[in-house]
Amino acid sequence: METLAPPLELLLQVKKSIEQGLPIKKGIQKYLELSKGSFPADLMRWLSLLQQGQSTESLKNSIPSLHRRILLNVLERGLCGEAIYQHLCQLEVEFLEASTGEIDKYIGRLPFLMLIPMLLIQFPALLFLLFGPLLQNLFHSFARQ
Amino acid sequence: MYISILIFCGGFWFVVRILEENKYQNLFSRQQRNLFLFFFLFLEVIMFMKMSQNSFLLWIFVCLLLYFFKKAPLFVEKYYIRNLHQLILMFIDEVVLQMQSGKSLRSSLLSVIKKQQGWFRDQLLEMHNQILSVDRVSVVSIAQIHALKIELIEIDQQNNKCIENLKIYRRFLKMKEDFRRKAYQASAQTTAQMLITSLIYLGLLFFVITQFGFLKNIKIISISFVLMAFSMGLTLYIRKSFKWKL
């Protein structure tokens, strides 16, 4: 959670490359060099299919996230020579909003998720530690009587 | 009594050896290491006075302390790495300022690196040597520094618009840092909860051991300890279970 969302990071990396006067492919390669996970693996497959001149539709359709599919479409157009900087700027705003929304949703669920270990395990452990010796002494005194 | 003295001296000797290791020398200054040594000695003297008749307990205590000292650099380094983004941003700010005063990229880098201190300076020096030799292949141990190195090599090789490219990179890092801070605030509540429950548990454990004895209640203490450790593990798992759907 403390990293950027993968498509947002890729978008920012490509946008930075364009601003620095470098080709789009350089930005994609730098992202692949510095990132790990399922999205970089999909991106690598997508790039190699593109370089071989094969269709990338089936790969893109297998990606569940709509944002990632849209980004790959835009990057494909960019690699074919189209100017995509304005599109990337617009997508950046969308992606930032979507990332913030996802984090806010998770923050909303977190207190309820944290109740599970606290109520079911930690609280009994504390009670057990506190009352266990007392009950043990009580049972021993009953047994002696 | 002689065994306790042996354990006391052995523990002290081991701590001196541990504090002379490279990990400690890279992370802490000579004064900080002396402070740790004094702290260890202080604790050992107190425990020796309390437990000199019971060599086994003294030995366990010294072993726990030694284990703590052995593992402490890992946690300190993790703490430094967590704050690395801000340090890198400040570093780039200073480099940009130096370049805007008329210096080249390489001389700006060197003069800013010389002003840094401690662990961060060592990391930057390693990075700087690899930049000078245009070494893209060697991986700097820390990912953020490695990414910075790659970026600086490319900016250096371009030879023009260095300041603009550095500013673009700084903007990119700033956005990442803002996002990271927001996400960290979310996970901070789980960290706080874990810390507070751990402190409450330790306080309760100390109370039970002093009031009711350790060996008499060892079963109860073990069961509660296992439950507590499991709940901490589950809390950490819940915290790290976030996966981006975006």
mmCIF file of C-alpha atoms in Angstrom:
data_model
loop_
_atom_site.group_PDB
_atom_site.id
_atom_site.type_symbol
_atom_site.label_atom_id
_atom_site.label_comp_id
_atom_site.label_asym_id
_atom_site.label_seq_id
_atom_site.Cartn_x
_atom_site.Cartn_y
_atom_site.Cartn_z
ATOM 1 C CA MET A 1 0.000 0.000 0.000
ATOM 2 C CA GLU A 2 2.925 2.339 0.542
ATOM 3 C CA THR A 3 3.834 2.294 -3.152
ATOM 4 C CA LEU A 4 1.949 3.884 -6.001
ATOM 5 C CA ALA A 5 -0.612 1.810 -7.877
ATOM 6 C CA PRO A 6 1.260 -0.054 -10.670
ATOM 7 C CA PRO A 7 -0.515 1.584 -13.647
ATOM 8 C CA LEU A 8 -0.109 5.020 -12.061
ATOM 9 C CA GLU A 9 3.594 4.418 -11.542
ATOM 10 C CA LEU A 10 3.983 3.299 -15.161
ATOM 11 C CA LEU A 11 2.055 6.332 -16.398
ATOM 12 C CA LEU A 12 4.228 8.712 -14.336
ATOM 13 C CA GLN A 13 7.414 7.002 -15.512
ATOM 14 C CA VAL A 14 6.383 7.284 -19.184
ATOM 15 C CA LYS A 15 5.218 10.882 -18.716
ATOM 16 C CA LYS A 16 8.561 11.732 -17.097
ATOM 17 C CA SER A 17 10.435 10.195 -20.029
ATOM 18 C CA ILE A 18 8.420 12.246 -22.544
ATOM 19 C CA GLU A 19 9.092 15.435 -20.529
ATOM 20 C CA GLN A 20 12.799 14.614 -20.499
ATOM 21 C CA GLY A 21 12.777 14.204 -24.281
ATOM 22 C CA LEU A 22 13.250 10.430 -24.166
ATOM 23 C CA PRO A 23 11.198 7.873 -26.131
ATOM 24 C CA ILE A 24 8.134 6.218 -24.596
ATOM 25 C CA LYS A 25 9.819 2.829 -24.738
ATOM 26 C CA LYS A 26 12.591 4.122 -22.456
ATOM 27 C CA GLY A 27 10.028 4.997 -19.798
ATOM 28 C CA ILE A 28 8.419 1.566 -20.065
ATOM 29 C CA GLN A 29 11.817 -0.145 -19.836
ATOM 30 C CA LYS A 30 12.774 1.902 -16.787
ATOM 31 C CA TYR A 31 9.515 0.950 -15.101
ATOM 32 C CA LEU A 32 10.201 -2.736 -15.851
ATOM 33 C CA GLU A 33 13.733 -2.384 -14.484
ATOM 34 C CA LEU A 34 12.613 -0.927 -11.167
ATOM 35 C CA SER A 35 9.324 -2.748 -10.501
ATOM 36 C CA LYS A 36 8.243 -6.250 -9.609
ATOM 37 C CA GLY A 37 4.874 -7.951 -9.538
ATOM 38 C CA SER A 38 2.143 -9.265 -11.798
ATOM 39 C CA PHE A 39 1.631 -6.034 -13.738
ATOM 40 C CA PRO A 40 5.293 -5.683 -14.814
ATOM 41 C CA ALA A 41 5.161 -9.335 -15.925
ATOM 42 C CA ASP A 42 2.037 -8.633 -18.031
ATOM 43 C CA LEU A 43 3.677 -5.487 -19.369
ATOM 44 C CA MET A 44 6.776 -7.429 -20.415
ATOM 45 C CA ARG A 45 4.597 -9.963 -22.291
ATOM 46 C CA TRP A 46 2.636 -7.138 -23.914
ATOM 47 C CA LEU A 47 5.826 -5.391 -25.040
ATOM 48 C CA SER A 48 7.326 -8.548 -26.506
ATOM 49 C CA LEU A 49 4.064 -9.323 -28.396
ATOM 50 C CA LEU A 50 4.111 -5.773 -29.778
ATOM 51 C CA GLN A 51 7.740 -6.044 -30.837
ATOM 52 C CA GLN A 52 6.961 -9.323 -32.620
ATOM 53 C CA GLY A 53 4.074 -7.626 -34.430
ATOM 54 C CA GLN A 54 1.503 -9.946 -32.857
ATOM 55 C CA SER A 55 -1.936 -9.030 -31.553
ATOM 56 C CA THR A 56 -2.101 -7.966 -27.921
ATOM 57 C CA GLU A 57 -5.908 -8.101 -27.624
ATOM 58 C CA SER A 58 -6.111 -11.451 -25.843
ATOM 59 C CA LEU A 59 -3.464 -10.389 -23.314
ATOM 60 C CA LYS A 60 -5.195 -7.065 -22.672
ATOM 61 C CA ASN A 61 -8.589 -8.793 -22.289
ATOM 62 C CA SER A 62 -7.083 -11.135 -19.675
ATOM 63 C CA ILE A 63 -6.146 -8.152 -17.460
ATOM 64 C CA PRO A 64 -9.045 -7.584 -15.032
ATOM 65 C CA SER A 65 -8.336 -3.897 -14.317
ATOM 66 C CA LEU A 66 -9.969 -1.444 -16.748
ATOM 67 C CA HIS A 67 -7.414 1.266 -15.914
ATOM 68 C CA ARG A 68 -4.507 -0.984 -16.882
ATOM 69 C CA ARG A 69 -6.167 -1.950 -20.174
ATOM 70 C CA ILE A 70 -6.798 1.692 -21.059
ATOM 71 C CA LEU A 71 -3.213 2.637 -20.235
ATOM 72 C CA LEU A 72 -1.865 -0.167 -22.424
ATOM 73 C CA ASN A 73 -4.094 1.012 -25.294
ATOM 74 C CA VAL A 74 -2.750 4.548 -24.971
ATOM 75 C CA LEU A 75 0.862 3.349 -24.765
ATOM 76 C CA GLU A 76 0.315 1.174 -27.836
ATOM 77 C CA ARG A 77 -0.799 4.237 -29.774
ATOM 78 C CA GLY A 78 2.216 6.137 -28.437
ATOM 79 C CA LEU A 79 4.607 3.407 -29.558
ATOM 80 C CA CYS A 80 3.065 3.583 -33.034
ATOM 81 C CA GLY A 81 4.029 7.241 -33.233
ATOM 82 C CA GLU A 82 0.962 9.069 -31.957
ATOM 83 C CA ALA A 83 1.379 11.984 -29.537
ATOM 84 C CA ILE A 84 -0.017 10.800 -26.207
ATOM 85 C CA TYR A 85 1.284 13.354 -23.690
ATOM 86 C CA GLN A 86 -2.079 15.131 -23.281
ATOM 87 C CA HIS A 87 -3.853 11.797 -22.907
ATOM 88 C CA LEU A 88 -1.356 10.775 -20.229
ATOM 89 C CA CYS A 89 -1.946 14.022 -18.332
ATOM 90 C CA GLN A 90 -5.714 13.420 -18.376
ATOM 91 C CA LEU A 91 -5.292 9.789 -17.372
ATOM 92 C CA GLU A 92 -3.014 10.854 -14.518
ATOM 93 C CA VAL A 93 -5.861 12.813 -12.919
ATOM 94 C CA GLU A 94 -8.229 9.830 -13.307
ATOM 95 C CA PHE A 95 -5.720 7.361 -11.940
ATOM 96 C CA LEU A 96 -4.897 9.569 -8.949
ATOM 97 C CA GLU A 97 -8.576 9.861 -8.075
ATOM 98 C CA ALA A 98 -9.104 6.112 -8.456
ATOM 99 C CA SER A 99 -6.018 5.312 -6.303
ATOM 100 C CA THR A 100 -7.156 7.702 -3.580
ATOM 101 C CA GLY A 101 -10.636 6.151 -3.667
ATOM 102 C CA GLU A 102 -9.208 2.638 -3.317
ATOM 103 C CA ILE A 103 -7.047 3.640 -0.362
ATOM 104 C CA ASP A 104 -9.977 5.432 1.321
ATOM 105 C CA LYS A 105 -12.109 2.327 0.920
ATOM 106 C CA TYR A 106 -9.408 0.181 2.505
ATOM 107 C CA ILE A 107 -8.977 2.662 5.387
ATOM 108 C CA GLY A 108 -12.727 2.441 5.993
ATOM 109 C CA ARG A 109 -12.595 -1.373 6.217
ATOM 110 C CA LEU A 110 -9.430 -1.531 8.320
ATOM 111 C CA PRO A 111 -10.955 -0.918 11.786
ATOM 112 C CA PHE A 112 -13.407 -3.804 11.276
ATOM 113 C CA LEU A 113 -10.651 -6.103 10.033
ATOM 114 C CA MET A 114 -8.506 -5.226 13.064
ATOM 115 C CA LEU A 115 -11.362 -6.152 15.425
ATOM 116 C CA ILE A 116 -11.047 -9.810 14.429
ATOM 117 C CA PRO A 117 -7.626 -10.544 15.980
ATOM 118 C CA MET A 118 -8.264 -8.123 18.802
ATOM 119 C CA LEU A 119 -11.574 -9.544 20.037
ATOM 120 C CA LEU A 120 -11.103 -13.187 19.140
ATOM 121 C CA ILE A 121 -7.462 -13.704 20.146
ATOM 122 C CA GLN A 122 -5.782 -10.808 21.970
ATOM 123 C CA PHE A 123 -8.609 -10.173 24.428
ATOM 124 C CA PRO A 124 -8.892 -13.862 25.437
ATOM 125 C CA ALA A 125 -5.082 -14.049 25.758
ATOM 126 C CA LEU A 126 -5.073 -11.079 28.143
ATOM 127 C CA LEU A 127 -7.994 -12.465 30.167
ATOM 128 C CA PHE A 128 -6.339 -15.882 30.297
ATOM 129 C CA LEU A 129 -3.116 -14.355 31.564
ATOM 130 C CA LEU A 130 -4.887 -12.195 34.123
ATOM 131 C CA PHE A 131 -7.388 -14.694 35.546
ATOM 132 C CA GLY A 132 -5.571 -17.956 34.830
ATOM 133 C CA PRO A 133 -3.311 -17.879 37.934
ATOM 134 C CA LEU A 134 -6.206 -16.696 40.144
ATOM 135 C CA LEU A 135 -8.483 -19.516 38.953
ATOM 136 C CA GLN A 136 -5.637 -22.005 39.327
ATOM 137 C CA ASN A 137 -5.128 -20.955 42.956
ATOM 138 C CA LEU A 138 -8.887 -21.142 43.535
ATOM 139 C CA PHE A 139 -9.149 -24.691 42.161
ATOM 140 C CA HIS A 140 -6.126 -25.802 44.192
ATOM 141 C CA SER A 141 -7.688 -24.461 47.393
ATOM 142 C CA PHE A 142 -11.010 -26.261 46.562
ATOM 143 C CA ALA A 143 -9.076 -29.469 45.869
ATOM 144 C CA ARG A 144 -7.281 -29.222 49.244
ATOM 145 C CA GLN A 145 -10.610 -28.796 51.009
ATOM 146 C CA MET B 1 28.942 -17.237 41.790
ATOM 147 C CA TYR B 2 32.018 -17.878 39.626
ATOM 148 C CA ILE B 3 29.800 -18.984 36.760
ATOM 149 C CA SER B 4 27.789 -15.763 37.063
ATOM 150 C CA ILE B 5 31.012 -13.736 36.915
ATOM 151 C CA LEU B 6 32.070 -15.720 33.841
ATOM 152 C CA ILE B 7 28.693 -15.052 32.179
ATOM 153 C CA PHE B 8 28.984 -11.352 33.065
ATOM 154 C CA CYS B 9 32.471 -11.018 31.533
ATOM 155 C CA GLY B 10 31.611 -13.194 28.509
ATOM 156 C CA GLY B 11 28.486 -11.135 27.770
ATOM 157 C CA PHE B 12 30.444 -7.902 27.955
ATOM 158 C CA TRP B 13 33.169 -9.248 25.644
ATOM 159 C CA PHE B 14 30.580 -10.417 23.064
ATOM 160 C CA VAL B 15 28.851 -7.032 23.050
ATOM 161 C CA VAL B 16 32.192 -5.277 22.466
ATOM 162 C CA ARG B 17 32.774 -7.626 19.485
ATOM 163 C CA ILE B 18 29.264 -7.052 18.100
ATOM 164 C CA LEU B 19 29.607 -3.260 18.364
ATOM 165 C CA GLU B 20 32.830 -3.390 16.347
ATOM 166 C CA GLU B 21 31.124 -5.113 13.409
ATOM 167 C CA ASN B 22 30.778 -3.289 10.090
ATOM 168 C CA LYS B 23 26.993 -3.067 10.382
ATOM 169 C CA TYR B 24 27.292 -1.049 13.592
ATOM 170 C CA GLN B 25 30.157 1.102 12.305
ATOM 171 C CA ASN B 26 28.118 2.034 9.208
ATOM 172 C CA LEU B 27 24.981 2.905 11.167
ATOM 173 C CA PHE B 28 26.216 4.484 14.405
ATOM 174 C CA SER B 29 28.935 6.911 15.404
ATOM 175 C CA ARG B 30 31.643 6.080 17.944
ATOM 176 C CA GLN B 31 29.782 8.021 20.700
ATOM 177 C CA GLN B 32 26.523 6.154 20.000
ATOM 178 C CA ARG B 33 28.297 2.799 20.165
ATOM 179 C CA ASN B 34 29.929 3.758 23.470
ATOM 180 C CA LEU B 35 26.483 4.709 24.756
ATOM 181 C CA PHE B 36 25.139 1.257 23.824
ATOM 182 C CA LEU B 37 28.068 -0.378 25.572
ATOM 183 C CA PHE B 38 27.436 1.678 28.709
ATOM 184 C CA PHE B 39 23.711 0.823 28.553
ATOM 185 C CA PHE B 40 24.501 -2.900 28.257
ATOM 186 C CA LEU B 41 26.965 -2.705 31.141
ATOM 187 C CA PHE B 42 24.415 -0.887 33.288
ATOM 188 C CA LEU B 43 21.744 -3.531 32.619
ATOM 189 C CA GLU B 44 24.188 -6.358 33.178
ATOM 190 C CA VAL B 45 25.344 -4.939 36.533
ATOM 191 C CA ILE B 46 21.730 -4.608 37.738
ATOM 192 C CA MET B 47 20.848 -8.150 36.649
ATOM 193 C CA PHE B 48 24.083 -9.509 38.129
ATOM 194 C CA MET B 49 23.197 -7.934 41.474
ATOM 195 C CA LYS B 50 19.655 -9.428 41.295
ATOM 196 C CA MET B 51 20.477 -12.825 39.785
ATOM 197 C CA SER B 52 24.053 -13.678 40.755
ATOM 198 C CA GLN B 53 22.752 -16.687 42.733
ATOM 199 C CA ASN B 54 20.823 -18.000 39.725
ATOM 200 C CA SER B 55 23.331 -18.401 36.890
ATOM 201 C CA PHE B 56 20.795 -19.931 34.509
ATOM 202 C CA LEU B 57 18.463 -16.908 34.587
ATOM 203 C CA LEU B 58 21.437 -14.556 34.242
ATOM 204 C CA TRP B 59 22.660 -16.545 31.233
ATOM 205 C CA ILE B 60 19.201 -16.370 29.586
ATOM 206 C CA PHE B 61 19.031 -12.630 30.179
ATOM 207 C CA VAL B 62 22.515 -12.033 28.737
ATOM 208 C CA CYS B 63 21.703 -14.201 25.683
ATOM 209 C CA LEU B 64 18.500 -12.195 25.067
ATOM 210 C CA LEU B 65 20.449 -8.942 25.285
ATOM 211 C CA LEU B 66 23.115 -10.235 22.907
ATOM 212 C CA TYR B 67 20.423 -11.356 20.439
ATOM 213 C CA PHE B 68 18.859 -7.908 20.643
ATOM 214 C CA PHE B 69 22.184 -6.208 19.936
ATOM 215 C CA LYS B 70 22.868 -8.581 17.038
ATOM 216 C CA LYS B 71 19.496 -7.875 15.377
ATOM 217 C CA ALA B 72 19.202 -4.165 16.224
ATOM 218 C CA PRO B 73 21.061 -2.901 13.072
ATOM 219 C CA LEU B 74 18.434 -4.586 10.851
ATOM 220 C CA PHE B 75 15.628 -2.611 12.465
ATOM 221 C CA VAL B 76 17.620 0.622 12.472
ATOM 222 C CA GLU B 77 18.434 0.208 8.789
ATOM 223 C CA LYS B 78 14.738 -0.452 8.032
ATOM 224 C CA TYR B 79 13.894 2.780 9.868
ATOM 225 C CA TYR B 80 16.480 4.716 7.843
ATOM 226 C CA ILE B 81 15.176 3.211 4.584
ATOM 227 C CA ARG B 82 11.611 4.183 5.510
ATOM 228 C CA ASN B 83 12.681 7.829 5.752
ATOM 229 C CA LEU B 84 14.919 7.648 2.688
ATOM 230 C CA HIS B 85 12.391 9.244 0.297
ATOM 231 C CA GLN B 86 12.465 12.530 2.188
ATOM 232 C CA LEU B 87 16.262 12.483 2.416
ATOM 233 C CA ILE B 88 16.536 11.872 -1.325
ATOM 234 C CA LEU B 89 14.125 14.747 -2.062
ATOM 235 C CA MET B 90 16.171 17.103 0.109
ATOM 236 C CA PHE B 91 19.337 15.840 -1.573
ATOM 237 C CA ILE B 92 17.937 16.587 -5.049
ATOM 238 C CA ASP B 93 16.773 20.041 -3.873
ATOM 239 C CA GLU B 94 20.325 20.858 -2.804
ATOM 240 C CA VAL B 95 21.829 19.514 -6.043
ATOM 241 C CA VAL B 96 19.410 21.645 -8.101
ATOM 242 C CA LEU B 97 20.339 24.718 -6.059
ATOM 243 C CA GLN B 98 24.044 24.061 -6.562
ATOM 244 C CA MET B 99 23.550 23.605 -10.311
ATOM 245 C CA GLN B 100 21.513 26.797 -10.520
ATOM 246 C CA SER B 101 24.492 28.590 -8.972
ATOM 247 C CA GLY B 102 26.545 27.535 -12.018
ATOM 248 C CA LYS B 103 28.158 24.242 -11.018
ATOM 249 C CA SER B 104 28.099 21.106 -13.152
ATOM 250 C CA LEU B 105 26.049 18.048 -12.195
ATOM 251 C CA ARG B 106 29.023 15.993 -11.023
ATOM 252 C CA SER B 107 30.599 18.706 -8.885
ATOM 253 C CA SER B 108 27.180 19.586 -7.396
ATOM 254 C CA LEU B 109 26.633 15.928 -6.505
ATOM 255 C CA LEU B 110 30.020 15.666 -4.849
ATOM 256 C CA SER B 111 29.673 18.857 -2.818
ATOM 257 C CA VAL B 112 26.167 17.919 -1.580
ATOM 258 C CA ILE B 113 27.240 14.344 -0.740
ATOM 259 C CA LYS B 114 30.157 15.686 1.319
ATOM 260 C CA LYS B 115 27.688 17.677 3.457
ATOM 261 C CA GLN B 116 25.681 14.547 4.366
ATOM 262 C CA GLN B 117 26.451 12.433 7.409
ATOM 263 C CA GLY B 118 26.451 8.853 8.594
ATOM 264 C CA TRP B 119 24.616 6.035 6.865
ATOM 265 C CA PHE B 120 23.030 8.183 4.125
ATOM 266 C CA ARG B 121 26.401 9.642 3.167
ATOM 267 C CA ASP B 122 27.925 6.153 2.816
ATOM 268 C CA GLN B 123 25.083 5.065 0.532
ATOM 269 C CA LEU B 124 25.432 8.201 -1.601
ATOM 270 C CA LEU B 125 29.192 7.789 -1.867
ATOM 271 C CA GLU B 126 28.745 4.224 -3.140
ATOM 272 C CA MET B 127 26.190 5.536 -5.639
ATOM 273 C CA HIS B 128 28.477 8.404 -6.696
ATOM 274 C CA ASN B 129 31.358 6.036 -7.458
ATOM 275 C CA GLN B 130 29.082 3.986 -9.695
ATOM 276 C CA ILE B 131 27.833 7.142 -11.454
ATOM 277 C CA LEU B 132 31.405 8.256 -12.199
ATOM 278 C CA SER B 133 32.183 4.866 -13.725
ATOM 279 C CA VAL B 134 28.758 4.855 -15.516
ATOM 280 C CA ASP B 135 28.106 1.508 -13.919
ATOM 281 C CA ARG B 136 24.462 0.609 -14.620
ATOM 282 C CA VAL B 137 25.053 -3.076 -13.997
ATOM 283 C CA SER B 138 26.071 -3.092 -10.303
ATOM 284 C CA VAL B 139 23.044 -2.924 -8.073
ATOM 285 C CA VAL B 140 23.161 -0.601 -5.072
ATOM 286 C CA SER B 141 21.770 -2.515 -2.110
ATOM 287 C CA ILE B 142 18.900 -0.116 -1.494
ATOM 288 C CA ALA B 143 16.227 0.116 -4.208
ATOM 289 C CA GLN B 144 15.553 3.864 -3.892
ATOM 290 C CA ILE B 145 19.261 4.707 -4.148
ATOM 291 C CA HIS B 146 19.597 2.366 -7.128
ATOM 292 C CA ALA B 147 16.715 4.136 -8.899
ATOM 293 C CA LEU B 148 18.324 7.502 -8.123
ATOM 294 C CA LYS B 149 21.627 6.256 -9.511
ATOM 295 C CA ILE B 150 20.044 5.116 -12.820
ATOM 296 C CA GLU B 151 18.282 8.469 -13.181
ATOM 297 C CA LEU B 152 21.426 10.488 -12.451
ATOM 298 C CA ILE B 153 23.487 8.426 -14.917
ATOM 299 C CA GLU B 154 20.932 9.154 -17.659
ATOM 300 C CA ILE B 155 20.757 12.854 -16.830
ATOM 301 C CA ASP B 156 24.554 13.018 -16.751
ATOM 302 C CA GLN B 157 24.821 11.292 -20.140
ATOM 303 C CA GLN B 158 22.325 13.649 -21.766
ATOM 304 C CA ASN B 159 24.624 16.645 -21.116
ATOM 305 C CA ASN B 160 21.892 19.206 -21.721
ATOM 306 C CA LYS B 161 18.801 20.338 -19.795
ATOM 307 C CA CYS B 162 20.257 18.698 -16.662
ATOM 308 C CA ILE B 163 18.476 21.056 -14.273
ATOM 309 C CA GLU B 164 15.095 20.657 -16.011
ATOM 310 C CA ASN B 165 15.428 16.868 -16.053
ATOM 311 C CA LEU B 166 16.396 16.860 -12.388
ATOM 312 C CA LYS B 167 13.357 19.020 -11.583
ATOM 313 C CA ILE B 168 11.085 16.647 -13.522
ATOM 314 C CA TYR B 169 12.518 13.729 -11.531
ATOM 315 C CA ARG B 170 12.032 15.661 -8.313
ATOM 316 C CA ARG B 171 8.365 16.266 -9.193
ATOM 317 C CA PHE B 172 7.947 12.551 -9.868
ATOM 318 C CA LEU B 173 9.514 11.645 -6.498
ATOM 319 C CA LYS B 174 7.437 14.262 -4.684
ATOM 320 C CA MET B 175 4.218 12.738 -6.024
ATOM 321 C CA LYS B 176 5.350 9.287 -4.891
ATOM 322 C CA GLU B 177 6.291 10.635 -1.476
ATOM 323 C CA ASP B 178 2.910 12.389 -1.025
ATOM 324 C CA PHE B 179 1.092 9.214 -1.876
ATOM 325 C CA ARG B 180 3.325 7.114 0.329
ATOM 326 C CA ARG B 181 2.714 9.441 3.284
ATOM 327 C CA LYS B 182 -1.056 9.197 2.846
ATOM 328 C CA ALA B 183 -0.884 5.405 2.726
ATOM 329 C CA TYR B 184 1.414 5.325 5.761
ATOM 330 C CA GLN B 185 -1.064 7.345 7.806
ATOM 331 C CA ALA B 186 -3.628 4.648 7.092
ATOM 332 C CA SER B 187 -1.397 1.841 8.322
ATOM 333 C CA ALA B 188 -0.205 3.874 11.313
ATOM 334 C CA GLN B 189 -3.382 3.073 13.246
ATOM 335 C CA THR B 190 -2.684 -0.670 13.050
ATOM 336 C CA THR B 191 0.902 -0.089 14.198
ATOM 337 C CA ALA B 192 -0.315 1.973 17.139
ATOM 338 C CA GLN B 193 -2.839 -0.722 18.077
ATOM 339 C CA MET B 194 -0.169 -3.431 17.964
ATOM 340 C CA LEU B 195 2.215 -1.384 20.107
ATOM 341 C CA ILE B 196 -0.367 -0.581 22.763
ATOM 342 C CA THR B 197 -1.643 -4.162 23.078
ATOM 343 C CA SER B 198 1.972 -5.413 23.251
ATOM 344 C CA LEU B 199 2.758 -2.980 26.058
ATOM 345 C CA ILE B 200 -0.393 -3.965 27.951
ATOM 346 C CA TYR B 201 0.472 -7.645 27.538
ATOM 347 C CA LEU B 202 4.075 -7.149 28.693
ATOM 348 C CA GLY B 203 2.913 -5.180 31.722
ATOM 349 C CA LEU B 204 0.425 -7.899 32.604
ATOM 350 C CA LEU B 205 3.052 -10.610 32.083
ATOM 351 C CA PHE B 206 5.468 -8.822 34.410
ATOM 352 C CA PHE B 207 2.709 -8.505 37.022
ATOM 353 C CA VAL B 208 1.785 -12.214 36.808
ATOM 354 C CA ILE B 209 5.427 -13.344 37.006
ATOM 355 C CA THR B 210 6.204 -11.159 40.033
ATOM 356 C CA GLN B 211 2.938 -11.901 41.895
ATOM 357 C CA PHE B 212 2.307 -15.554 41.068
ATOM 358 C CA GLY B 213 5.694 -16.844 39.930
ATOM 359 C CA PHE B 214 6.963 -17.894 36.506
ATOM 360 C CA LEU B 215 7.481 -21.658 36.840
ATOM 361 C CA LYS B 216 4.212 -22.259 38.725
ATOM 362 C CA ASN B 217 2.197 -20.668 35.906
ATOM 363 C CA ILE B 218 4.354 -21.616 32.950
ATOM 364 C CA LYS B 219 1.509 -23.368 31.115
ATOM 365 C CA ILE B 220 -0.797 -20.360 31.392
ATOM 366 C CA ILE B 221 1.983 -17.958 30.358
ATOM 367 C CA SER B 222 2.958 -20.142 27.369
ATOM 368 C CA ILE B 223 -0.636 -20.443 26.111
ATOM 369 C CA SER B 224 -1.283 -16.705 26.409
ATOM 370 C CA PHE B 225 2.088 -15.936 24.767
ATOM 371 C CA VAL B 226 1.300 -18.219 21.821
ATOM 372 C CA LEU B 227 -2.166 -16.638 21.414
ATOM 373 C CA MET B 228 -0.660 -13.144 21.548
ATOM 374 C CA ALA B 229 2.076 -13.997 19.034
ATOM 375 C CA PHE B 230 -0.530 -15.500 16.681
ATOM 376 C CA SER B 231 -2.719 -12.399 16.918
ATOM 377 C CA MET B 232 0.301 -10.152 16.153
ATOM 378 C CA GLY B 233 1.081 -12.292 13.129
ATOM 379 C CA LEU B 234 -2.530 -12.058 11.964
ATOM 380 C CA THR B 235 -2.533 -8.261 12.441
ATOM 381 C CA LEU B 236 0.637 -7.954 10.367
ATOM 382 C CA TYR B 237 -0.876 -10.186 7.688
ATOM 383 C CA ILE B 238 -4.047 -8.056 7.537
ATOM 384 C CA ARG B 239 -1.905 -4.933 7.280
ATOM 385 C CA LYS B 240 0.185 -6.294 4.422
ATOM 386 C CA SER B 241 -2.744 -7.937 2.633
ATOM 387 C CA PHE B 242 -3.638 -4.817 0.652
ATOM 388 C CA LYS B 243 -3.303 -5.394 -3.112
ATOM 389 C CA TRP B 244 -3.970 -2.772 -5.716
ATOM 390 C CA LYS B 245 -7.056 -3.541 -7.800
ATOM 391 C CA LEU B 246 -6.360 -0.484 -9.968
#
